Coordinates of C-alpha atoms in Angstrom, one line a residue:
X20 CA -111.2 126.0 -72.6
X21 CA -113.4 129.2 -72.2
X22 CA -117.2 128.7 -73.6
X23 CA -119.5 131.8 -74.3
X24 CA -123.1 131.4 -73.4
X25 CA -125.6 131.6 -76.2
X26 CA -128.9 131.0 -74.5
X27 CA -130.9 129.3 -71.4
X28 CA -134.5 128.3 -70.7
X29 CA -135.7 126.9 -67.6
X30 CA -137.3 123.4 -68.6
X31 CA -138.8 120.6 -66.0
X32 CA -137.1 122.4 -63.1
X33 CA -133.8 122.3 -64.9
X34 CA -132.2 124.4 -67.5
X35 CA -131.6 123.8 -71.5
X36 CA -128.3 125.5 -72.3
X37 CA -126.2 126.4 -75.5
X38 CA -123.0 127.5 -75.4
X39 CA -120.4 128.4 -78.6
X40 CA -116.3 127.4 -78.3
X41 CA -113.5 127.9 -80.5
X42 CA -112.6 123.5 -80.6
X43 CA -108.9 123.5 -81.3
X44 CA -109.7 119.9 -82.5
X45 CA -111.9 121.3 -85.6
X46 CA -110.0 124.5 -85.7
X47 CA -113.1 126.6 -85.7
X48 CA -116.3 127.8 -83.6
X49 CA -118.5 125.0 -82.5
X50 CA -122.0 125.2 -80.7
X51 CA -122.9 122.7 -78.3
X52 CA -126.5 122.3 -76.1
X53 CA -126.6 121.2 -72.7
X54 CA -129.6 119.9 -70.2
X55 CA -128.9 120.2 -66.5
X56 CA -131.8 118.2 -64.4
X57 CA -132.8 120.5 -61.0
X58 CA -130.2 117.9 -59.3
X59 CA -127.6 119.2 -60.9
X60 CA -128.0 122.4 -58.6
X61 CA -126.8 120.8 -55.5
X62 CA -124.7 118.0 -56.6
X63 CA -122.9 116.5 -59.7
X64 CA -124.5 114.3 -62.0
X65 CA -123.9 111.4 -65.4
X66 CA -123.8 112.9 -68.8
X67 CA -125.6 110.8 -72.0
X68 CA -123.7 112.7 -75.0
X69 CA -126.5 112.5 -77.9
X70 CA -125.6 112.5 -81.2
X71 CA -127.6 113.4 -84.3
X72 CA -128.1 112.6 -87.7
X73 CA -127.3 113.9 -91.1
X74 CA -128.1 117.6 -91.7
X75 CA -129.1 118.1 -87.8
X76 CA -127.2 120.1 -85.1
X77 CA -127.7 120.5 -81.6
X78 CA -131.4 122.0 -81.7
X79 CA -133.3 118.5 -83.2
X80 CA -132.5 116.7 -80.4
X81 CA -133.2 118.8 -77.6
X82 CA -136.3 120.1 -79.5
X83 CA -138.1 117.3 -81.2
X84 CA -137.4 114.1 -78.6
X85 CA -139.2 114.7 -75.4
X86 CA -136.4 113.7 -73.5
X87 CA -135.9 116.6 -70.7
X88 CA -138.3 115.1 -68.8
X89 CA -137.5 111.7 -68.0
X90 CA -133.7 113.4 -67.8
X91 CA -135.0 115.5 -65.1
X92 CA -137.1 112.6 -63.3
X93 CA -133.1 110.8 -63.2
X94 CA -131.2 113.4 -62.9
X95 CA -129.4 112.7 -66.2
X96 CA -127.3 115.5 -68.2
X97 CA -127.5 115.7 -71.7
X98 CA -125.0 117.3 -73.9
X99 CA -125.7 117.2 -77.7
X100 CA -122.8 118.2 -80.1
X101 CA -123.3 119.9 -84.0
X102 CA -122.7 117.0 -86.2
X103 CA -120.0 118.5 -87.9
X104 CA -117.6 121.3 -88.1
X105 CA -118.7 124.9 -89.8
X106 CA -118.1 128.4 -90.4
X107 CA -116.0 129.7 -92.9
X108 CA -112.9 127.9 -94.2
X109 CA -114.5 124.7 -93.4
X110 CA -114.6 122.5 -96.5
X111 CA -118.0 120.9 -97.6
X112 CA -119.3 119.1 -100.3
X113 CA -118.7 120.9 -103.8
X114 CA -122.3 120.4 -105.2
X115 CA -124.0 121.1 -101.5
X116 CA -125.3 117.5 -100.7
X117 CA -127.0 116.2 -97.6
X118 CA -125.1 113.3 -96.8
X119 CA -121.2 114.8 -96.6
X120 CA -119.6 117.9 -95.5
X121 CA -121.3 120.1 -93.3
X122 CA -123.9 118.7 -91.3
X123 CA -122.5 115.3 -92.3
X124 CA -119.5 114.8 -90.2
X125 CA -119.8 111.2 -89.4
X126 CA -118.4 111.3 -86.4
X127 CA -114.5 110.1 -87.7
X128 CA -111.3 111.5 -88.0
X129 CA -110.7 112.4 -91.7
X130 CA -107.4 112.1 -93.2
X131 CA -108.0 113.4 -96.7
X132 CA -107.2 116.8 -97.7
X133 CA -109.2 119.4 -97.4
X134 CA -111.5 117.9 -94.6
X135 CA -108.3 116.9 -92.3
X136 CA -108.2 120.6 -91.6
X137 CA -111.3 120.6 -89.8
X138 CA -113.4 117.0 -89.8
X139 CA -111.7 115.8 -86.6
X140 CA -115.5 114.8 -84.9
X141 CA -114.4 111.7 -83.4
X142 CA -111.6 113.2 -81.5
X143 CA -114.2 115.9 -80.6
X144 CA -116.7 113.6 -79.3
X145 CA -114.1 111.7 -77.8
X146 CA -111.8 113.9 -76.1
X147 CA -112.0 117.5 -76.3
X148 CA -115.8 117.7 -75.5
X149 CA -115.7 115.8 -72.2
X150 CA -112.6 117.7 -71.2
X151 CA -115.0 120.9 -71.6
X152 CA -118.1 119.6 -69.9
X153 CA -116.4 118.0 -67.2
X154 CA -114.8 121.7 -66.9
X155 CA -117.9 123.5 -66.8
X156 CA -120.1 121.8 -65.6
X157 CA -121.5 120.3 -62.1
X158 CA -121.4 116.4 -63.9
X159 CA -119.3 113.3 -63.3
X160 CA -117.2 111.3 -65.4
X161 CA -119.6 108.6 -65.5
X162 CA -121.0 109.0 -69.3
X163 CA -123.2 107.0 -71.6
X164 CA -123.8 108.0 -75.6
X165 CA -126.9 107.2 -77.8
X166 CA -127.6 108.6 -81.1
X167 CA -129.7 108.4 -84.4
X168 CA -128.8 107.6 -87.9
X169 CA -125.3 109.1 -88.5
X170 CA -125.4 109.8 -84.8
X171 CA -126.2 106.0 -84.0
X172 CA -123.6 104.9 -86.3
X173 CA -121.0 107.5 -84.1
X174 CA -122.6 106.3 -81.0
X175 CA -122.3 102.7 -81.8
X176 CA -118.2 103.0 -83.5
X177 CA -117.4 105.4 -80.4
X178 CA -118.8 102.9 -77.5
X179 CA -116.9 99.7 -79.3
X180 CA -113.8 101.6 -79.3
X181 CA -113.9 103.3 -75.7
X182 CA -115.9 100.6 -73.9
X183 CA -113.9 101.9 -70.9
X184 CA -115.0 105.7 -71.4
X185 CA -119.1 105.1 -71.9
X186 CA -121.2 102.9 -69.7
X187 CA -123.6 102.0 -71.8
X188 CA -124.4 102.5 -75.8
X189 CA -127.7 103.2 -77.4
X190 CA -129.4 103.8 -81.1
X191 CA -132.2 104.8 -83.3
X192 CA -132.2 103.8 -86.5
X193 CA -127.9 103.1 -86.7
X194 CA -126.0 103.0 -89.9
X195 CA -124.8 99.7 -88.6
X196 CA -122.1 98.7 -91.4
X197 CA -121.6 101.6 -93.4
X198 CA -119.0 99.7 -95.6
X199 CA -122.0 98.2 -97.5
X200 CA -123.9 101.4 -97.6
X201 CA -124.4 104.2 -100.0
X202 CA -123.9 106.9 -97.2
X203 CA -121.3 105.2 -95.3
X204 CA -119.3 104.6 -98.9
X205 CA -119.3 108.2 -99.7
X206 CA -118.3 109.3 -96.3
X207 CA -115.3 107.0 -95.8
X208 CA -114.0 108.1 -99.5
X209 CA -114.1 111.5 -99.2
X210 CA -112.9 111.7 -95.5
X211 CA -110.7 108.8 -95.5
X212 CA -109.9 108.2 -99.6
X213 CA -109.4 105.0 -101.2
X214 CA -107.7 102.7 -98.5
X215 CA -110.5 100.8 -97.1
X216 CA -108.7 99.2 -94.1
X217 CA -108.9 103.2 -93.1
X218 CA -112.9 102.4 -93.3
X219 CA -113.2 99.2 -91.0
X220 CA -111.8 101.1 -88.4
X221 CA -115.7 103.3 -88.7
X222 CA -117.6 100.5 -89.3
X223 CA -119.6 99.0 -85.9
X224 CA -120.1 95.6 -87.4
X225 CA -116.0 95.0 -87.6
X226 CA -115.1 96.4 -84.2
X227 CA -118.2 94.5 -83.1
X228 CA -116.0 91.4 -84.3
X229 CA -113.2 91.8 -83.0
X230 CA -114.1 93.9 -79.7
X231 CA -112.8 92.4 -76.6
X232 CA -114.3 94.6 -73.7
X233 CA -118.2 95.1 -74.3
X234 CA -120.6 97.3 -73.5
X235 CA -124.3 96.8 -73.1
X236 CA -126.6 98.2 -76.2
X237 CA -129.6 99.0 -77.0
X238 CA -130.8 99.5 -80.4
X239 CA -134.2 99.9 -81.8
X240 CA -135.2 100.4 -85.6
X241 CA -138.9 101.3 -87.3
X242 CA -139.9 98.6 -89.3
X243 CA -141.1 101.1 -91.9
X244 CA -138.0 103.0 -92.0
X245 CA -137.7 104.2 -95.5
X246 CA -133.6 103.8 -95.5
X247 CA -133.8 100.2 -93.7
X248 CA -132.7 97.6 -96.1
X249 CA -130.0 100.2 -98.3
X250 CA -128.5 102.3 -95.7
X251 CA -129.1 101.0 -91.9
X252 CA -128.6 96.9 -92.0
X253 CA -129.1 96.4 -88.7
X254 CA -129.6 92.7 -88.9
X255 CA -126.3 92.4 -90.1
X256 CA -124.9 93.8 -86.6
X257 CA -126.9 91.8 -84.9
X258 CA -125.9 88.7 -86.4
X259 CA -122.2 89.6 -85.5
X260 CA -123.4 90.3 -81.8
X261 CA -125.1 86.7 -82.0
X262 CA -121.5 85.3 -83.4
X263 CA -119.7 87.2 -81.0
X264 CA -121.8 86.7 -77.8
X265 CA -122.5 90.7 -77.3
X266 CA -124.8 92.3 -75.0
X267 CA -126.4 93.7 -77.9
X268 CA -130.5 94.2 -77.7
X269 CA -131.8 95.2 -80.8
X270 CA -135.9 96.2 -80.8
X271 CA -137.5 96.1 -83.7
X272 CA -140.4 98.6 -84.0
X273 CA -143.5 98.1 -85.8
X274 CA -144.6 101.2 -88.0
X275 CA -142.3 102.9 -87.0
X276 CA -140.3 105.4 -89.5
X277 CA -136.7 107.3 -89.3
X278 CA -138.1 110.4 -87.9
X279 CA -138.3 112.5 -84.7
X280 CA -141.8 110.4 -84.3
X281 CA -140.0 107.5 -84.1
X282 CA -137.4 109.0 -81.5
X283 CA -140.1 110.1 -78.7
X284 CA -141.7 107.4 -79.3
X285 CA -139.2 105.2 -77.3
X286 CA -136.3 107.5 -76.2
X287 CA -137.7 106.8 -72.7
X288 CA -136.8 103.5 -72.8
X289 CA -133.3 104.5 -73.1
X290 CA -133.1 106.9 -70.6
X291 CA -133.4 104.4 -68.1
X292 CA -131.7 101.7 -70.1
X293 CA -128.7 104.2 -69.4
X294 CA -129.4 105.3 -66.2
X295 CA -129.0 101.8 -64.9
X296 CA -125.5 101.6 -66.0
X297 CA -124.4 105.2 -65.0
X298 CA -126.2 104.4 -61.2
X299 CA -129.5 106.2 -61.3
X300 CA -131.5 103.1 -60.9

């Protein structure tokens, strides 16, 4: 579990971090970022694992968010993954698209030939990141996960499957049942093929149903998001959370879009919704 360091810049009296691996669960080299807060100098601290949207990697995040800060006020980690395998031998999409292959890992385990070889990003979130962190690093195993888009679809399947491994679950702008959306339908078919049963194990508004352990979430969407009403249906989650009786908050943001913007705007907010579940507050 050796990491080589790529870069480091001194930020809020902390230190921004990117490191490069060879993952044996994507069977290639993958690039992660890292914030330590100043407290991280004398004494461990909680990681929020951040995960980002289509065609993003660990920069947008870390770049574009404004989130050191407050991270370094509550001496909060933040680790923030590619969003898919790359490099070459890694298969992508034959005509180059956006929305699958690289850059587009939706955060699942794909069982389809050729993307089983390397599209493994759920047990890479799951397991073999932590495992290196927790190596590494002067942080805890207490751990929280948010994300946007994509990401907030991954962070919101990945907290409803392991509510014993993340304290608390946060979003921007979620794919919330990618069954029923264009992005989601495209993903699970080429990464998972034809059997949909395979889907609904990806899809945040079935493990929402039939989740037995819950987590508290937070979940805000821009009301002028352009991929709302096709892609994100977040109503529809929260109407299962209503059913169901889940801790689910779900904010919705006047003129607000799906951008960065958006992301600064109220990524505050879930710093310290976190931090309250991982002890900070």
């Amino acid at each position: 579990m050796t990491i080589e360091s790529i870069s480091s810049t001194k930020v809020f009296g902390g230190w921004h971090k990117q490191y490069s691996h060879q993952s044996s669960t994507l069977n290639c080299t993958m690039r992660f970022a890292v914030y330590l807060p100043p407290q991280a100098e004398s004494q461990k601290v909680p990681v929020l694992y951040w995960l980002s949207g289509l065609t993003c990697t660990d920069e947008n995040f870390m770049q574009k968010a404004g989130a050191l800060r407050i991270a370094a006020e509550l001496g909060m980690a933040i680790v923030a993954p590619d969003t898919s395998p790359r490099g070459e031998g890694v298969a992508d999409d034959k005509d180059g698209a956006y929305d699958f292959g690289l850059g587009a890992g939706f955060y699942l385990n794909a069982t389809k030939p050729p993307f089983d070889q390397h599209y493994q990003m759920y047990d890479y979130v799951v397991n073999e990141l932590p495992k290196l962190i927790e190596a590494h690093f002067p942080v805890t195993a207490q751990r929280s996960i948010s994300g946007h888009s994509m990401g907030g679809h991954g962070a919101l399947t990945i907290g409803l499957k392991n509510p014993q491994q993340f304290k608390s679950v946060s979003a921007f702008s979620p794919i919330c049942h990618p069954i029923d959306s264009p992005w989601g339908i495209k993903a699970f078919r080429g990464y998972l093929g034809d059997d949909q049963q395979q889907w609904l194990q990806y899809d945040s508004c079935e493990l929402m149903a039939k989740s037995q352990q819950f987590v508290p979430m937070l979940v805000d969407q821009g009301s002028n998001d352009n991929f709302l009403d096709e892609q994100l249906k977040p109503q529809t989650l929260m109407q299962v959370a209503k059913e169901k009786g889940y801790p689910l908050e779900l904010r919705m943001q006047s003129g607000y879009d799906h951008s960065y913007y958006f992301i600064a705007s109220f990524i505050e907010d879930h710093l310290r919704f976190h931090a309250k579940y991982l002890s900070l507050s």
